[in-house]
Short mmCIF file of C-alpha atoms and ligand atoms in Angstrom, two decimals:
data_model
loop_
_atom_site.label_atom_id
_atom_site.label_comp_id
_atom_site.label_asym_id
_atom_site.label_seq_id
_atom_site.Cartn_x
_atom_site.Cartn_y
_atom_site.Cartn_z
CA MET A 933 0.07 -0.02 0.00
CA ALA A 934 1.53 3.40 -1.04
CA THR A 935 0.37 5.15 2.33
CA LYS A 936 2.27 2.44 4.24
CA SER A 937 5.37 2.87 2.18
CA LEU A 938 5.51 6.45 2.58
CA LEU A 939 5.05 6.18 6.17
CA LEU A 940 7.65 3.90 6.35
CA ALA A 941 9.94 6.10 4.36
CA ALA A 942 9.25 9.00 6.57
CA LEU A 943 9.99 7.18 9.70
CA LEU A 944 13.25 5.97 8.05
CA VAL A 945 14.01 9.55 7.62
CA VAL A 946 13.11 10.47 11.03
CA ILE A 947 15.39 7.82 12.59
CA SER A 948 18.42 8.72 10.26
CA LEU A 949 18.07 12.40 10.93
CA ALA A 950 17.40 12.13 14.85
CA PRO A 951 20.37 13.33 16.96
CA HIS A 952 22.48 10.69 18.48
CA PRO A 953 21.27 9.57 21.90
CA ALA A 954 24.60 10.72 23.27
CA GLU A 955 24.29 14.31 22.04
CA ALA A 956 20.60 14.57 23.40
CA ASP A 957 19.03 14.41 26.67
CA ASN A 958 20.61 10.91 27.35
CA LYS A 959 17.60 9.01 28.45
CA GLN A 960 17.69 5.20 28.31
CA PRO A 961 15.32 4.32 25.24
CA PRO A 962 11.87 3.19 26.65
CA LEU A 963 11.54 -0.72 27.22
CA ALA A 964 9.45 -2.41 24.53
CA LEU A 965 6.68 -4.58 26.06
CA VAL A 966 4.25 -6.62 24.30
CA ALA A 967 1.31 -7.72 26.37
CA GLY A 968 -1.81 -9.55 24.97
CA VAL A 969 -3.89 -12.88 25.49
CA VAL A 970 -3.41 -15.96 23.31
CA PRO A 971 -6.75 -17.21 22.22
CA CYS A 972 -7.56 -21.07 22.16
CA SER A 973 -9.32 -21.34 18.87
CA ALA A 974 -8.42 -21.69 15.09
CA GLY A 975 -9.43 -19.40 12.39
CA SER A 976 -8.49 -16.06 11.08
CA SER A 977 -8.74 -12.55 13.01
CA ILE A 978 -9.85 -14.27 16.07
CA ASN A 979 -11.63 -12.27 18.69
CA ALA A 980 -9.70 -13.24 21.81
CA ALA A 981 -12.55 -12.00 24.19
CA ALA A 982 -14.89 -14.10 22.56
CA VAL A 983 -13.11 -17.52 22.94
CA PRO A 984 -11.30 -19.30 25.82
CA PRO A 985 -7.78 -18.25 26.52
CA PHE A 986 -4.78 -20.61 25.68
CA PRO A 987 -3.37 -21.22 29.26
CA ASN A 988 0.48 -21.51 29.40
CA ALA A 989 1.05 -20.89 25.73
CA VAL A 990 4.59 -20.25 24.73
CA VAL A 991 5.07 -17.20 22.39
CA HIS A 992 7.79 -15.80 20.45
CA MET A 993 8.29 -12.48 18.88
CA VAL A 994 9.68 -13.04 15.44
CA CYS A 995 11.10 -10.25 13.40
CA GLY A 996 12.32 -10.66 10.20
CA GLY A 997 12.22 -14.51 10.53
CA ARG A 998 14.37 -14.31 13.72
CA VAL A 999 13.03 -15.18 17.46
CA VAL A 1000 13.93 -11.83 19.25
CA ALA A 1001 11.95 -12.62 22.44
CA GLY A 1002 10.01 -14.98 24.08
CA THR A 1003 7.69 -15.70 27.22
CA LYS A 1004 4.84 -18.11 28.46
CA ALA A 1005 1.43 -16.97 28.90
CA ASP A 1006 -0.28 -17.34 32.30
CA ASP A 1007 -3.09 -19.55 33.58
CA GLY A 1008 -5.50 -17.11 31.70
CA GLY A 1009 -3.65 -17.03 28.44
CA ALA A 1010 -2.18 -13.46 29.19
CA PHE A 1011 1.49 -12.63 28.52
CA THR A 1012 4.01 -9.88 28.69
CA MET A 1013 6.95 -10.21 26.68
CA ASN A 1014 9.95 -8.06 26.96
CA MET A 1015 11.64 -6.86 23.82
CA GLY A 1016 14.49 -4.91 25.63
CA PRO A 1017 15.20 -1.18 24.92
CA ALA A 1018 13.57 0.25 21.85
CA THR A 1019 16.63 1.23 19.95
CA SER A 1020 16.37 2.17 16.42
CA SER A 1021 17.35 -1.55 15.27
CA LEU A 1022 14.20 -2.75 17.23
CA LEU A 1023 12.05 -0.07 15.83
CA ALA A 1024 12.93 -0.30 12.14
CA PRO A 1025 11.67 -3.96 11.74
CA LEU A 1026 8.57 -3.23 14.22
CA LEU A 1027 7.40 -0.13 12.12
CA GLY A 1028 8.33 -2.03 8.81
CA ASN A 1029 5.70 -4.69 9.69
CA GLN A 1030 8.48 -7.46 9.87
CA CYS A 1031 7.42 -8.34 13.35
CA LYS A 1032 4.79 -10.90 14.55
CA VAL A 1033 3.68 -12.69 17.84
CA VAL A 1034 3.97 -16.59 17.15
CA VAL A 1035 2.52 -19.25 19.47
CA VAL A 1036 4.81 -22.01 19.73
CA THR A 1037 2.62 -24.43 21.54
CA PRO A 1038 0.25 -26.43 19.29
CA LEU A 1039 -3.44 -25.74 19.55
CA ALA A 1040 -4.11 -29.23 20.80
CA ALA A 1041 -2.50 -28.18 24.33
CA CYS A 1042 -5.49 -26.06 25.02
CA ASN A 1043 -8.37 -28.21 22.98
CA ALA A 1044 -7.73 -31.62 22.00
CA SER A 1045 -10.41 -31.12 19.29
CA LEU A 1046 -8.08 -28.56 17.48
CA ALA A 1047 -5.33 -31.36 17.19
CA SER A 1048 -6.07 -31.72 13.37
CA VAL A 1049 -5.49 -28.01 12.86
CA THR A 1050 -2.43 -27.54 10.85
CA GLY A 1051 -0.61 -23.93 11.40
CA THR A 1052 0.56 -21.71 13.84
CA LEU A 1053 -1.48 -19.15 15.69
CA ALA A 1054 0.22 -15.63 14.67
CA ALA A 1055 -0.49 -11.98 15.09
CA PRO A 1056 1.00 -8.69 13.61
CA VAL A 1057 1.71 -6.19 16.18
CA GLN A 1058 0.77 -2.53 16.94
CA LEU A 1059 2.73 0.28 18.63
CA LEU A 1060 0.17 1.95 21.25
CA GLY A 1061 2.46 4.75 22.50
CA VAL A 1062 4.95 5.32 25.46
CA ASP A 1063 4.24 5.72 29.06
CA SER A 1064 6.96 7.68 30.92
CA GLY A 1065 7.35 9.02 34.49
CA SER A 1066 6.74 12.46 33.05
CA GLY A 1067 3.45 11.72 30.87
CA SER A 1068 2.80 9.62 27.92
CA GLY A 1069 3.16 9.84 24.10
CA GLY A 1070 0.10 8.72 22.54
CA LEU A 1071 -0.30 8.09 18.79
CA GLY A 1072 -2.30 11.03 17.41
CA GLY A 1073 -2.19 10.01 13.82
CA LEU A 1074 0.64 9.99 11.37
CA GLY A 1075 2.55 13.09 12.91
CA GLY A 1076 2.15 11.43 16.28
CA LEU A 1077 3.83 8.22 15.29
CA ILE A 1078 6.60 9.97 13.58
CA GLY A 1079 7.02 12.55 16.41
CA LEU A 1080 7.02 9.72 18.87
CA ILE A 1081 9.68 7.67 17.24
CA GLY A 1082 11.66 10.84 16.83
CA GLN A 1083 11.50 11.32 20.39
CA ILE A 1084 12.47 7.72 21.16
CA VAL A 1085 15.46 7.68 18.90
CA GLY A 1086 16.48 11.21 20.06
CA GLY A 1087 16.79 10.02 23.51
CA LEU A 1088 14.06 11.99 24.70
CA LEU A 1089 11.55 9.52 25.94
CA GLY A 1090 12.21 6.76 28.55
CA GLY A 1091 9.60 4.51 30.12
CA ILE A 1092 7.59 1.77 28.55
CA LEU A 1093 6.77 1.45 24.72
CA ASN A 1094 3.60 -0.40 24.89
CA ILE A 1095 3.07 -2.83 21.92
CA ILE A 1096 -0.12 -4.95 21.47
CA PRO A 1097 -0.79 -8.06 19.11
CA LEU A 1098 -3.61 -7.36 16.61
CA PRO A 1099 -5.84 -10.37 16.26
CA PHE A 1100 -4.42 -13.86 16.01
CA SER A 1101 -5.01 -16.14 12.99
CA VAL A 1102 -3.89 -19.56 12.00
CA VAL A 1103 -1.37 -19.23 9.43
C1 NAG B 2557 -12.69 -27.07 21.37
O1 NAG B 2557 -12.77 -26.86 19.94
C2 NAG B 2557 -13.94 -27.44 19.30
C3 NAG B 2557 -13.80 -26.92 17.69
O2 NAG B 2557 -13.42 -25.82 17.50
C4 NAG B 2557 -14.93 -26.39 19.84
O3 NAG B 2557 -16.27 -26.91 19.15
C5 NAG B 2557 -15.10 -26.49 21.14
O4 NAG B 2557 -16.04 -25.73 21.75
C6 NAG B 2557 -13.89 -26.39 21.85
N1 NAG B 2557 -13.83 -26.39 23.24
C7 NAG B 2557 -13.50 -25.62 24.41
C8 NAG B 2557 -13.62 -26.18 25.79
O5 NAG B 2557 -13.44 -24.68 24.07
#
């Protein structure tokens, strides 16, 4: 989609033009945390609120085909995955839609009737914004996202970069 390429191009420009963190305010980059609930269901764009959760599912964050983080969901299928500091090398694949949450545990583990399902639950991810001690940076549209990334890369924002999985699908 043209809009998406434009957005990515703009973001890459912002990243490359941003002051080096050492020259700026010297904040640690925000910690990138991915939080969501794994659904126990097969299908496409699963509404996690409408189906049972997938307890104890092992989830990975895969960016550009590489596993960059992982964790295990709790009894209610809820997980929080720590991707480490949101440096530009982490932001670039996130913004380029090259990252997805992949459920490693087979669906049969939460429902034996789903043993015949071939494929893996996976979800694209979305950046929600930053919670920092001194306020929060939400995403107010296109300028908001670019501004937010510029502030992160420029070393002006610490705190937590909140990321959520979009609806899961079996792929
Ligand atoms: C298990 O999966 C089957 C097939 O999708 C579904 O009909 C059933 O309701 C599920 N069981 C539970 C406990 O969710």
